[in-house]
Amino acid sequence: MKTTTIYNHAFWNAMRGKQAAYNEMYEGEDSDGYIIPTEFNKKYQKALEKENLFRRLATVVNTKSKDGTIHAVASTGLAEWVSESVAFPESADTFKQFPVSSYKLASLSKIKEHIVKDNDFNLEGYLENEFARRFGRSEESAFINGDSINEPAGILNATCGGEIGVTAEGSTVLTYDEVIKLYFSLKPEYRRNAVWLMNDETAFKLRTLKDDYGNYLWNQADNTILSKPVEYSNYMPNMVSGEIPIAFGDFSYYWIIERQSLTIKVLHERYLINGEIGFSGCERLDGRLILPEAVKLLKMA
């Protein structure tokens, strides 16, 4: 239904306050508004990836249940070479259950009514970029620092986040050797697709680190550390006492559990006295690192 031209036409007529056939939108109706048309959602997801690095690196799992559990592999079996007519080796994989919540992320944008009704105004592009910016940044913050109280649990969560790989000797300064230790604290199977995550201030300081022979830790040519790419997020803490300024690991083991992608509700009457139209956007999702050993953390003293 949401893929049809009819739904798309009715949806954007409703957004602009034009006469809309709401009976043609009923399958896209949700308690928080109307599910955005499929083509618009594709554009929105691409815009979201630019604002939130986890939308590029993590695994997105779609579910319809509001709350419940998900099952994830907690170990990895291996294939073995066998002779003909020999029984296949059994996998030692084990599965864990993880509780899933349906946290609500919401935002409201108000636009002047005469702008919305101007056919030259790209309402679709505005809502795409504005909501991607708002939701993307809030998601990224939670996926790093979330405490699992009314928001997802982040990778730095003390209970269900990544594992401490190295504790620095200093409270505000890192050494070359400590970064090397963090690298090797991660198992080889996770290093294969691993990336570094830090904020700009930490990255600036790491760019100056050298070994005893004057060789820089940071490869300036391709922006890598030990051949692994660096991702930046200013939601990562600074290098101060007790904080975790660096994460290193395979972030595909962070799962974004998406119950409902973006829905939008148009509020024509509520802000009419101010000559404005409101657009409320809402997502329902959770997030969790399903394998803590896949992400190692460096903690300051």
PDB file of C-alpha atoms in Angstrom:
ATOM      1  CA  MET A   1       0.000   0.000   0.000  1.00  0.00           C
ATOM      2  CA  LYS A   2       2.723   2.497   1.031  1.00  0.00           C
ATOM      3  CA  THR A   3       4.551   1.758  -2.204  1.00  0.00           C
ATOM      4  CA  THR A   4       1.715   2.894  -4.451  1.00  0.00           C
ATOM      5  CA  THR A   5       1.425   6.164  -6.318  1.00  0.00           C
ATOM      6  CA  ILE A   6      -2.052   6.585  -4.822  1.00  0.00           C
ATOM      7  CA  TYR A   7      -0.716   6.467  -1.251  1.00  0.00           C
ATOM      8  CA  ASN A   8       2.154   8.803  -2.082  1.00  0.00           C
ATOM      9  CA  HIS A   9      -0.203  11.352  -3.674  1.00  0.00           C
ATOM     10  CA  ALA A  10      -2.685  11.187  -0.787  1.00  0.00           C
ATOM     11  CA  PHE A  11       0.099  11.454   1.812  1.00  0.00           C
ATOM     12  CA  TRP A  12       1.625  14.634   0.397  1.00  0.00           C
ATOM     13  CA  ASN A  13      -1.780  16.203  -0.204  1.00  0.00           C
ATOM     14  CA  ALA A  14      -2.486  15.645   3.488  1.00  0.00           C
ATOM     15  CA  MET A  15       0.869  17.142   4.466  1.00  0.00           C
ATOM     16  CA  ARG A  16       0.182  20.318   2.476  1.00  0.00           C
ATOM     17  CA  GLY A  17      -3.344  20.706   3.813  1.00  0.00           C
ATOM     18  CA  LYS A  18      -4.947  19.950   0.488  1.00  0.00           C
ATOM     19  CA  GLN A  19      -7.976  17.739   0.107  1.00  0.00           C
ATOM     20  CA  ALA A  20      -6.760  14.236   0.825  1.00  0.00           C
ATOM     21  CA  ALA A  21      -8.451  10.867   0.438  1.00  0.00           C
ATOM     22  CA  TYR A  22      -7.711   9.521   3.919  1.00  0.00           C
ATOM     23  CA  ASN A  23      -9.424   6.249   3.030  1.00  0.00           C
ATOM     24  CA  GLU A  24      -6.515   5.679   0.655  1.00  0.00           C
ATOM     25  CA  MET A  25      -4.067   6.051   3.550  1.00  0.00           C
ATOM     26  CA  TYR A  26      -5.628   3.804   6.171  1.00  0.00           C
ATOM     27  CA  GLU A  27      -3.076   1.000   5.769  1.00  0.00           C
ATOM     28  CA  GLY A  28      -0.313   3.465   6.564  1.00  0.00           C
ATOM     29  CA  GLU A  29      -2.024   4.843   9.656  1.00  0.00           C
ATOM     30  CA  ASP A  30      -0.236   4.379  12.952  1.00  0.00           C
ATOM     31  CA  SER A  31      -0.975   5.623  16.457  1.00  0.00           C
ATOM     32  CA  ASP A  32       1.781   8.229  16.018  1.00  0.00           C
ATOM     33  CA  GLY A  33       0.798   9.399  12.530  1.00  0.00           C
ATOM     34  CA  TYR A  34       1.142   8.087   8.995  1.00  0.00           C
ATOM     35  CA  ILE A  35       3.990   5.879   7.828  1.00  0.00           C
ATOM     36  CA  ILE A  36       5.985   7.730   5.205  1.00  0.00           C
ATOM     37  CA  PRO A  37       5.748   6.477   1.585  1.00  0.00           C
ATOM     38  CA  THR A  38       8.312   3.873   0.549  1.00  0.00           C
ATOM     39  CA  GLU A  39      10.220   6.056  -1.917  1.00  0.00           C
ATOM     40  CA  PHE A  40      10.424   8.900   0.590  1.00  0.00           C
ATOM     41  CA  ASN A  41      11.594   6.432   3.245  1.00  0.00           C
ATOM     42  CA  LYS A  42      14.489   5.316   1.012  1.00  0.00           C
ATOM     43  CA  LYS A  43      15.658   8.922   0.712  1.00  0.00           C
ATOM     44  CA  TYR A  44      15.134   9.486   4.424  1.00  0.00           C
ATOM     45  CA  GLN A  45      17.224   6.425   5.343  1.00  0.00           C
ATOM     46  CA  LYS A  46      20.113   7.666   3.182  1.00  0.00           C
ATOM     47  CA  ALA A  47      19.922  11.079   4.842  1.00  0.00           C
ATOM     48  CA  LEU A  48      19.802   9.362   8.247  1.00  0.00           C
ATOM     49  CA  GLU A  49      23.023   7.477   7.476  1.00  0.00           C
ATOM     50  CA  LYS A  50      24.812  10.787   6.927  1.00  0.00           C
ATOM     51  CA  GLU A  51      23.741  12.020  10.365  1.00  0.00           C
ATOM     52  CA  ASN A  52      24.186   8.819  12.362  1.00  0.00           C
ATOM     53  CA  LEU A  53      27.219   6.574  11.850  1.00  0.00           C
ATOM     54  CA  PHE A  54      25.411   3.626  13.455  1.00  0.00           C
ATOM     55  CA  ARG A  55      22.949   3.622  10.572  1.00  0.00           C
ATOM     56  CA  ARG A  56      25.947   2.735   8.387  1.00  0.00           C
ATOM     57  CA  LEU A  57      27.878   0.433  10.707  1.00  0.00           C
ATOM     58  CA  ALA A  58      25.274  -1.304  12.851  1.00  0.00           C
ATOM     59  CA  THR A  59      22.733  -3.994  11.946  1.00  0.00           C
ATOM     60  CA  VAL A  60      19.113  -2.906  11.553  1.00  0.00           C
ATOM     61  CA  VAL A  61      16.533  -5.486  12.632  1.00  0.00           C
ATOM     62  CA  ASN A  62      12.866  -4.833  11.897  1.00  0.00           C
ATOM     63  CA  THR A  63      10.186  -6.164  14.216  1.00  0.00           C
ATOM     64  CA  LYS A  64       6.483  -5.532  14.651  1.00  0.00           C
ATOM     65  CA  SER A  65       6.239  -6.447  18.329  1.00  0.00           C
ATOM     66  CA  LYS A  66       6.104  -3.493  20.697  1.00  0.00           C
ATOM     67  CA  ASP A  67       8.069  -5.222  23.449  1.00  0.00           C
ATOM     68  CA  GLY A  68       9.480  -8.697  23.893  1.00  0.00           C
ATOM     69  CA  THR A  69      12.722 -10.501  23.168  1.00  0.00           C
ATOM     70  CA  ILE A  70      15.079 -11.114  20.283  1.00  0.00           C
ATOM     71  CA  HIS A  71      17.413 -14.056  19.740  1.00  0.00           C
ATOM     72  CA  ALA A  72      21.003 -13.539  18.677  1.00  0.00           C
ATOM     73  CA  VAL A  73      23.966 -15.855  18.168  1.00  0.00           C
ATOM     74  CA  ALA A  74      26.273 -15.575  21.148  1.00  0.00           C
ATOM     75  CA  SER A  75      29.055 -17.739  19.694  1.00  0.00           C
ATOM     76  CA  THR A  76      30.400 -18.702  16.292  1.00  0.00           C
ATOM     77  CA  GLY A  77      30.847 -22.234  14.978  1.00  0.00           C
ATOM     78  CA  LEU A  78      33.383 -23.212  12.324  1.00  0.00           C
ATOM     79  CA  ALA A  79      33.299 -25.331   9.184  1.00  0.00           C
ATOM     80  CA  GLU A  80      35.560 -28.378   9.144  1.00  0.00           C
ATOM     81  CA  TRP A  81      37.148 -30.516   6.413  1.00  0.00           C
ATOM     82  CA  VAL A  82      35.569 -33.964   6.359  1.00  0.00           C
ATOM     83  CA  SER A  83      35.973 -37.161   4.358  1.00  0.00           C
ATOM     84  CA  GLU A  84      33.237 -38.561   2.163  1.00  0.00           C
ATOM     85  CA  SER A  85      30.477 -40.416   4.036  1.00  0.00           C
ATOM     86  CA  VAL A  86      31.530 -38.831   7.315  1.00  0.00           C
ATOM     87  CA  ALA A  87      28.916 -37.070   9.409  1.00  0.00           C
ATOM     88  CA  PHE A  88      28.823 -33.291   9.231  1.00  0.00           C
ATOM     89  CA  PRO A  89      30.368 -31.557  12.254  1.00  0.00           C
ATOM     90  CA  GLU A  90      27.775 -30.042  14.556  1.00  0.00           C
ATOM     91  CA  SER A  91      27.811 -26.327  15.204  1.00  0.00           C
ATOM     92  CA  ALA A  92      28.486 -25.190  18.728  1.00  0.00           C
ATOM     93  CA  ASP A  93      26.507 -21.996  18.252  1.00  0.00           C
ATOM     94  CA  THR A  94      24.492 -20.809  21.210  1.00  0.00           C
ATOM     95  CA  PHE A  95      21.701 -18.268  21.220  1.00  0.00           C
ATOM     96  CA  LYS A  96      20.886 -15.652  23.805  1.00  0.00           C
ATOM     97  CA  GLN A  97      17.624 -13.868  24.440  1.00  0.00           C
ATOM     98  CA  PHE A  98      17.676 -10.109  24.794  1.00  0.00           C
ATOM     99  CA  PRO A  99      14.795  -7.974  26.063  1.00  0.00           C
ATOM    100  CA  VAL A 100      13.496  -5.485  23.524  1.00  0.00           C
ATOM    101  CA  SER A 101      11.682  -2.246  24.271  1.00  0.00           C
ATOM    102  CA  SER A 102       9.935   0.205  21.984  1.00  0.00           C
ATOM    103  CA  TYR A 103      11.424   3.559  22.930  1.00  0.00           C
ATOM    104  CA  LYS A 104       9.744   6.591  21.426  1.00  0.00           C
ATOM    105  CA  LEU A 105      11.820   9.277  19.723  1.00  0.00           C
ATOM    106  CA  ALA A 106       9.830  12.333  18.679  1.00  0.00           C
ATOM    107  CA  SER A 107      10.245  15.803  17.230  1.00  0.00           C
ATOM    108  CA  LEU A 108       7.983  18.644  16.118  1.00  0.00           C
ATOM    109  CA  SER A 109       8.695  21.052  13.282  1.00  0.00           C
ATOM    110  CA  LYS A 110       6.596  24.170  12.622  1.00  0.00           C
ATOM    111  CA  ILE A 111       6.527  25.894   9.238  1.00  0.00           C
ATOM    112  CA  LYS A 112       4.649  28.990   8.130  1.00  0.00           C
ATOM    113  CA  GLU A 113       1.384  28.018   6.456  1.00  0.00           C
ATOM    114  CA  HIS A 114       1.960  30.100   3.330  1.00  0.00           C
ATOM    115  CA  ILE A 115       5.321  28.383   2.799  1.00  0.00           C
ATOM    116  CA  VAL A 116       3.822  24.898   3.112  1.00  0.00           C
ATOM    117  CA  LYS A 117       1.094  25.698   0.588  1.00  0.00           C
ATOM    118  CA  ASP A 118       3.549  27.169  -1.894  1.00  0.00           C
ATOM    119  CA  ASN A 119       3.976  24.518  -4.594  1.00  0.00           C
ATOM    120  CA  ASP A 120       7.511  25.762  -5.245  1.00  0.00           C
ATOM    121  CA  PHE A 121       8.530  24.877  -1.691  1.00  0.00           C
ATOM    122  CA  ASN A 122      10.142  21.421  -1.529  1.00  0.00           C
ATOM    123  CA  LEU A 123       8.279  20.158   1.525  1.00  0.00           C
ATOM    124  CA  GLU A 124       9.442  16.592   0.964  1.00  0.00           C
ATOM    125  CA  GLY A 125      13.101  17.612   0.882  1.00  0.00           C
ATOM    126  CA  TYR A 126      12.712  19.836   3.937  1.00  0.00           C
ATOM    127  CA  LEU A 127      11.096  17.135   6.088  1.00  0.00           C
ATOM    128  CA  GLU A 128      13.579  14.532   4.850  1.00  0.00           C
ATOM    129  CA  ASN A 129      16.633  16.561   5.841  1.00  0.00           C
ATOM    130  CA  GLU A 130      15.223  18.182   8.970  1.00  0.00           C
ATOM    131  CA  PHE A 131      13.944  14.980  10.554  1.00  0.00           C
ATOM    132  CA  ALA A 132      17.063  13.049   9.472  1.00  0.00           C
ATOM    133  CA  ARG A 133      19.209  15.642  11.245  1.00  0.00           C
ATOM    134  CA  ARG A 134      17.118  15.629  14.417  1.00  0.00           C
ATOM    135  CA  PHE A 135      16.529  11.897  14.675  1.00  0.00           C
ATOM    136  CA  GLY A 136      19.962  10.877  13.416  1.00  0.00           C
ATOM    137  CA  ARG A 137      21.862  12.892  15.998  1.00  0.00           C
ATOM    138  CA  SER A 138      19.611  11.832  18.868  1.00  0.00           C
ATOM    139  CA  GLU A 139      19.945   8.197  17.820  1.00  0.00           C
ATOM    140  CA  GLU A 140      23.746   8.407  17.621  1.00  0.00           C
ATOM    141  CA  SER A 141      23.935   9.973  21.065  1.00  0.00           C
ATOM    142  CA  ALA A 142      21.795   7.204  22.571  1.00  0.00           C
ATOM    143  CA  PHE A 143      23.595   4.393  20.744  1.00  0.00           C
ATOM    144  CA  ILE A 144      26.802   5.613  22.404  1.00  0.00           C
ATOM    145  CA  ASN A 145      25.733   6.886  25.827  1.00  0.00           C
ATOM    146  CA  GLY A 146      22.199   5.531  26.311  1.00  0.00           C
ATOM    147  CA  ASP A 147      21.357   4.228  29.796  1.00  0.00           C
ATOM    148  CA  SER A 148      18.412   1.995  28.686  1.00  0.00           C
ATOM    149  CA  ILE A 149      16.003   4.154  30.699  1.00  0.00           C
ATOM    150  CA  ASN A 150      13.532   5.589  28.175  1.00  0.00           C
ATOM    151  CA  GLU A 151      16.251   5.180  25.538  1.00  0.00           C
ATOM    152  CA  PRO A 152      18.392   2.385  24.051  1.00  0.00           C
ATOM    153  CA  ALA A 153      21.510   1.076  25.796  1.00  0.00           C
ATOM    154  CA  GLY A 154      24.665   2.518  24.256  1.00  0.00           C
ATOM    155  CA  ILE A 155      28.027   0.906  23.588  1.00  0.00           C
ATOM    156  CA  LEU A 156      29.475   2.690  26.645  1.00  0.00           C
ATOM    157  CA  ASN A 157      26.765   1.360  28.960  1.00  0.00           C
ATOM    158  CA  ALA A 158      28.438  -0.126  32.031  1.00  0.00           C
ATOM    159  CA  THR A 159      26.039  -3.079  32.181  1.00  0.00           C
ATOM    160  CA  CYS A 160      25.500  -4.157  28.574  1.00  0.00           C
ATOM    161  CA  GLY A 161      27.941  -2.101  26.513  1.00  0.00           C
ATOM    162  CA  GLY A 162      31.394  -3.010  25.241  1.00  0.00           C
ATOM    163  CA  GLU A 163      34.147  -4.542  27.358  1.00  0.00           C
ATOM    164  CA  ILE A 164      36.990  -2.551  28.887  1.00  0.00           C
ATOM    165  CA  GLY A 165      40.062  -3.544  26.902  1.00  0.00           C
ATOM    166  CA  VAL A 166      42.563  -1.115  28.420  1.00  0.00           C
ATOM    167  CA  THR A 167      42.601   1.226  31.392  1.00  0.00           C
ATOM    168  CA  ALA A 168      45.048   4.067  30.804  1.00  0.00           C
ATOM    169  CA  GLU A 169      47.620   4.965  33.424  1.00  0.00           C
ATOM    170  CA  GLY A 170      46.909   8.662  33.035  1.00  0.00           C
ATOM    171  CA  SER A 171      43.649  10.514  33.590  1.00  0.00           C
ATOM    172  CA  THR A 172      44.008  12.954  30.685  1.00  0.00           C
ATOM    173  CA  VAL A 173      46.841  11.560  28.535  1.00  0.00           C
ATOM    174  CA  LEU A 174      47.170   8.418  26.400  1.00  0.00           C
ATOM    175  CA  THR A 175      50.334   6.660  25.314  1.00  0.00           C
ATOM    176  CA  TYR A 176      51.230   4.984  22.037  1.00  0.00           C
ATOM    177  CA  ASP A 177      51.459   1.610  23.774  1.00  0.00           C
ATOM    178  CA  GLU A 178      47.989   1.900  25.314  1.00  0.00           C
ATOM    179  CA  VAL A 179      46.385   2.341  21.901  1.00  0.00           C
ATOM    180  CA  ILE A 180      48.331  -0.683  20.617  1.00  0.00           C
ATOM    181  CA  LYS A 181      47.110  -2.707  23.610  1.00  0.00           C
ATOM    182  CA  LEU A 182      43.521  -1.733  22.858  1.00  0.00           C
ATOM    183  CA  TYR A 183      43.943  -2.954  19.280  1.00  0.00           C
ATOM    184  CA  PHE A 184      45.178  -6.368  20.397  1.00  0.00           C
ATOM    185  CA  SER A 185      42.613  -6.677  23.183  1.00  0.00           C
ATOM    186  CA  LEU A 186      40.045  -7.293  20.432  1.00  0.00           C
ATOM    187  CA  LYS A 187      39.898 -10.853  19.112  1.00  0.00           C
ATOM    188  CA  PRO A 188      41.143 -11.279  15.518  1.00  0.00           C
ATOM    189  CA  GLU A 189      37.715 -12.311  14.226  1.00  0.00           C
ATOM    190  CA  TYR A 190      36.322  -8.919  15.280  1.00  0.00           C
ATOM    191  CA  ARG A 191      39.353  -6.930  14.142  1.00  0.00           C
ATOM    192  CA  ARG A 192      38.669  -7.955  10.549  1.00  0.00           C
ATOM    193  CA  ASN A 193      35.818  -5.412  10.224  1.00  0.00           C
ATOM    194  CA  ALA A 194      36.717  -3.182  13.144  1.00  0.00           C
ATOM    195  CA  VAL A 195      36.775   0.618  13.232  1.00  0.00           C
ATOM    196  CA  TRP A 196      37.934   3.155  15.788  1.00  0.00           C
ATOM    197  CA  LEU A 197      35.391   5.531  17.318  1.00  0.00           C
ATOM    198  CA  MET A 198      36.341   8.779  19.066  1.00  0.00           C
ATOM    199  CA  ASN A 199      35.559  12.489  19.117  1.00  0.00           C
ATOM    200  CA  ASP A 200      37.492  15.260  17.386  1.00  0.00           C
ATOM    201  CA  GLU A 201      39.489  16.250  20.462  1.00  0.00           C
ATOM    202  CA  THR A 202      40.723  12.702  21.038  1.00  0.00           C
ATOM    203  CA  ALA A 203      41.527  12.305  17.340  1.00  0.00           C
ATOM    204  CA  PHE A 204      43.566  15.503  17.425  1.00  0.00           C
ATOM    205  CA  LYS A 205      45.648  14.191  20.330  1.00  0.00           C
ATOM    206  CA  LEU A 206      46.155  10.763  18.764  1.00  0.00           C
ATOM    207  CA  ARG A 207      47.442  12.343  15.570  1.00  0.00           C
ATOM    208  CA  THR A 208      50.497  13.540  17.514  1.00  0.00           C
ATOM    209  CA  LEU A 209      51.411  10.190  19.111  1.00  0.00           C
ATOM    210  CA  LYS A 210      54.740   8.697  17.989  1.00  0.00           C
ATOM    211  CA  ASP A 211      56.679   5.574  18.815  1.00  0.00           C
ATOM    212  CA  ASP A 212      60.272   5.598  20.086  1.00  0.00           C
ATOM    213  CA  TYR A 213      61.544   5.948  16.513  1.00  0.00           C
ATOM    214  CA  GLY A 214      59.443   8.983  15.676  1.00  0.00           C
ATOM    215  CA  ASN A 215      56.829   7.105  13.637  1.00  0.00           C
ATOM    216  CA  TYR A 216      53.299   8.433  13.935  1.00  0.00           C
ATOM    217  CA  LEU A 217      50.576   6.092  15.185  1.00  0.00           C
ATOM    218  CA  TRP A 218      48.076   7.752  12.850  1.00  0.00           C
ATOM    219  CA  ASN A 219      48.470   7.141   9.121  1.00  0.00           C
ATOM    220  CA  GLN A 220      47.880  10.597   7.671  1.00  0.00           C
ATOM    221  CA  ALA A 221      47.575   9.276   4.102  1.00  0.00           C
ATOM    222  CA  ASP A 222      44.357   7.316   4.610  1.00  0.00           C
ATOM    223  CA  ASN A 223      43.200   8.379   8.094  1.00  0.00           C
ATOM    224  CA  THR A 224      43.700   4.978   9.689  1.00  0.00           C
ATOM    225  CA  ILE A 225      45.216   3.668  12.902  1.00  0.00           C
ATOM    226  CA  LEU A 226      46.941   0.302  12.419  1.00  0.00           C
ATOM    227  CA  SER A 227      45.172   0.090   9.029  1.00  0.00           C
ATOM    228  CA  LYS A 228      41.721   0.426  10.608  1.00  0.00           C
ATOM    229  CA  PRO A 229      39.461   3.377   9.698  1.00  0.00           C
ATOM    230  CA  VAL A 230      38.534   6.055  12.203  1.00  0.00           C
ATOM    231  CA  GLU A 231      34.947   7.202  12.739  1.00  0.00           C
ATOM    232  CA  TYR A 232      34.197  10.448  14.536  1.00  0.00           C
ATOM    233  CA  SER A 233      31.366  11.269  16.907  1.00  0.00           C
ATOM    234  CA  ASN A 234      31.344  14.204  19.243  1.00  0.00           C
ATOM    235  CA  TYR A 235      28.985  12.234  21.484  1.00  0.00           C
ATOM    236  CA  MET A 236      32.051  10.247  22.567  1.00  0.00           C
ATOM    237  CA  PRO A 237      33.550  11.555  25.833  1.00  0.00           C
ATOM    238  CA  ASN A 238      36.747  13.594  26.063  1.00  0.00           C
ATOM    239  CA  MET A 239      39.980  12.270  27.554  1.00  0.00           C
ATOM    240  CA  VAL A 240      39.192  13.069  31.181  1.00  0.00           C
ATOM    241  CA  SER A 241      39.363  11.016  34.359  1.00  0.00           C
ATOM    242  CA  GLY A 242      37.058   8.001  34.441  1.00  0.00           C
ATOM    243  CA  GLU A 243      35.694   8.499  30.930  1.00  0.00           C
ATOM    244  CA  ILE A 244      35.889   6.247  27.861  1.00  0.00           C
ATOM    245  CA  PRO A 245      37.206   8.285  24.920  1.00  0.00           C
ATOM    246  CA  ILE A 246      37.890   5.427  22.462  1.00  0.00           C
ATOM    247  CA  ALA A 247      35.931   2.400  21.295  1.00  0.00           C
ATOM    248  CA  PHE A 248      37.378  -0.145  18.888  1.00  0.00           C
ATOM    249  CA  GLY A 249      35.443  -3.015  17.396  1.00  0.00           C
ATOM    250  CA  ASP A 250      33.005  -4.462  14.903  1.00  0.00           C
ATOM    251  CA  PHE A 251      29.920  -2.296  15.233  1.00  0.00           C
ATOM    252  CA  SER A 252      27.764  -4.639  13.163  1.00  0.00           C
ATOM    253  CA  TYR A 253      27.201  -6.411  16.473  1.00  0.00           C
ATOM    254  CA  TYR A 254      25.267  -3.380  17.634  1.00  0.00           C
ATOM    255  CA  TRP A 255      21.664  -4.022  16.644  1.00  0.00           C
ATOM    256  CA  ILE A 256      19.153  -1.273  15.954  1.00  0.00           C
ATOM    257  CA  ILE A 257      15.796  -2.908  16.629  1.00  0.00           C
ATOM    258  CA  GLU A 258      13.296  -0.875  14.667  1.00  0.00           C
ATOM    259  CA  ARG A 259       9.629  -1.429  15.431  1.00  0.00           C
ATOM    260  CA  GLN A 260       8.403   1.574  13.523  1.00  0.00           C
ATOM    261  CA  SER A 261      10.334   3.767  11.125  1.00  0.00           C
ATOM    262  CA  LEU A 262       9.461   7.431  10.777  1.00  0.00           C
ATOM    263  CA  THR A 263       5.797   8.374  10.935  1.00  0.00           C
ATOM    264  CA  ILE A 264       4.568  11.922  10.392  1.00  0.00           C
ATOM    265  CA  LYS A 265       1.403  13.596  11.607  1.00  0.00           C
ATOM    266  CA  VAL A 266       0.350  16.988  10.275  1.00  0.00           C
ATOM    267  CA  LEU A 267      -1.169  19.457  12.755  1.00  0.00           C
ATOM    268  CA  HIS A 268      -3.217  21.953  10.741  1.00  0.00           C
ATOM    269  CA  GLU A 269      -5.355  23.499  13.477  1.00  0.00           C
ATOM    270  CA  ARG A 270      -3.113  23.554  16.547  1.00  0.00           C
ATOM    271  CA  TYR A 271      -0.801  26.365  15.391  1.00  0.00           C
ATOM    272  CA  LEU A 272      -3.207  28.113  13.030  1.00  0.00           C
ATOM    273  CA  ILE A 273      -3.420  31.179  15.274  1.00  0.00           C
ATOM    274  CA  ASN A 274       0.289  31.753  14.569  1.00  0.00           C
ATOM    275  CA  GLY A 275      -0.095  31.091  10.858  1.00  0.00           C
ATOM    276  CA  GLU A 276       1.895  27.865  11.148  1.00  0.00           C
ATOM    277  CA  ILE A 277       1.465  24.172  10.411  1.00  0.00           C
ATOM    278  CA  GLY A 278       3.056  21.578  12.654  1.00  0.00           C
ATOM    279  CA  PHE A 279       4.655  18.318  11.568  1.00  0.00           C
ATOM    280  CA  SER A 280       5.255  15.778  14.323  1.00  0.00           C
ATOM    281  CA  GLY A 281       7.694  12.980  13.545  1.00  0.00           C
ATOM    282  CA  CYS A 282       8.056   9.804  15.558  1.00  0.00           C
ATOM    283  CA  GLU A 283      10.162   6.650  15.571  1.00  0.00           C
ATOM    284  CA  ARG A 284       9.932   3.622  17.866  1.00  0.00           C
ATOM    285  CA  LEU A 285      13.110   1.634  18.283  1.00  0.00           C
ATOM    286  CA  ASP A 286      15.649   0.059  20.600  1.00  0.00           C
ATOM    287  CA  GLY A 287      19.356  -0.625  20.362  1.00  0.00           C
ATOM    288  CA  ARG A 288      21.756  -3.071  21.964  1.00  0.00           C
ATOM    289  CA  LEU A 289      25.259  -4.467  21.625  1.00  0.00           C
ATOM    290  CA  ILE A 290      24.457  -8.166  21.324  1.00  0.00           C
ATOM    291  CA  LEU A 291      28.049  -9.349  21.726  1.00  0.00           C
ATOM    292  CA  PRO A 292      29.978  -7.161  24.204  1.00  0.00           C
ATOM    293  CA  GLU A 293      33.343  -8.745  23.345  1.00  0.00           C
ATOM    294  CA  ALA A 294      33.001  -7.407  19.772  1.00  0.00           C
ATOM    295  CA  VAL A 295      33.696  -3.842  20.972  1.00  0.00           C
ATOM    296  CA  LYS A 296      36.605  -3.001  23.269  1.00  0.00           C
ATOM    297  CA  LEU A 297      36.832   0.250  25.208  1.00  0.00           C
ATOM    298  CA  LEU A 298      39.706   2.360  26.479  1.00  0.00           C
ATOM    299  CA  LYS A 299      39.005   3.937  29.856  1.00  0.00           C
ATOM    300  CA  MET A 300      40.962   6.777  31.426  1.00  0.00           C
ATOM    301  CA  ALA A 301      42.318   6.390  34.964  1.00  0.00           C
TER     302      ALA A 301
END
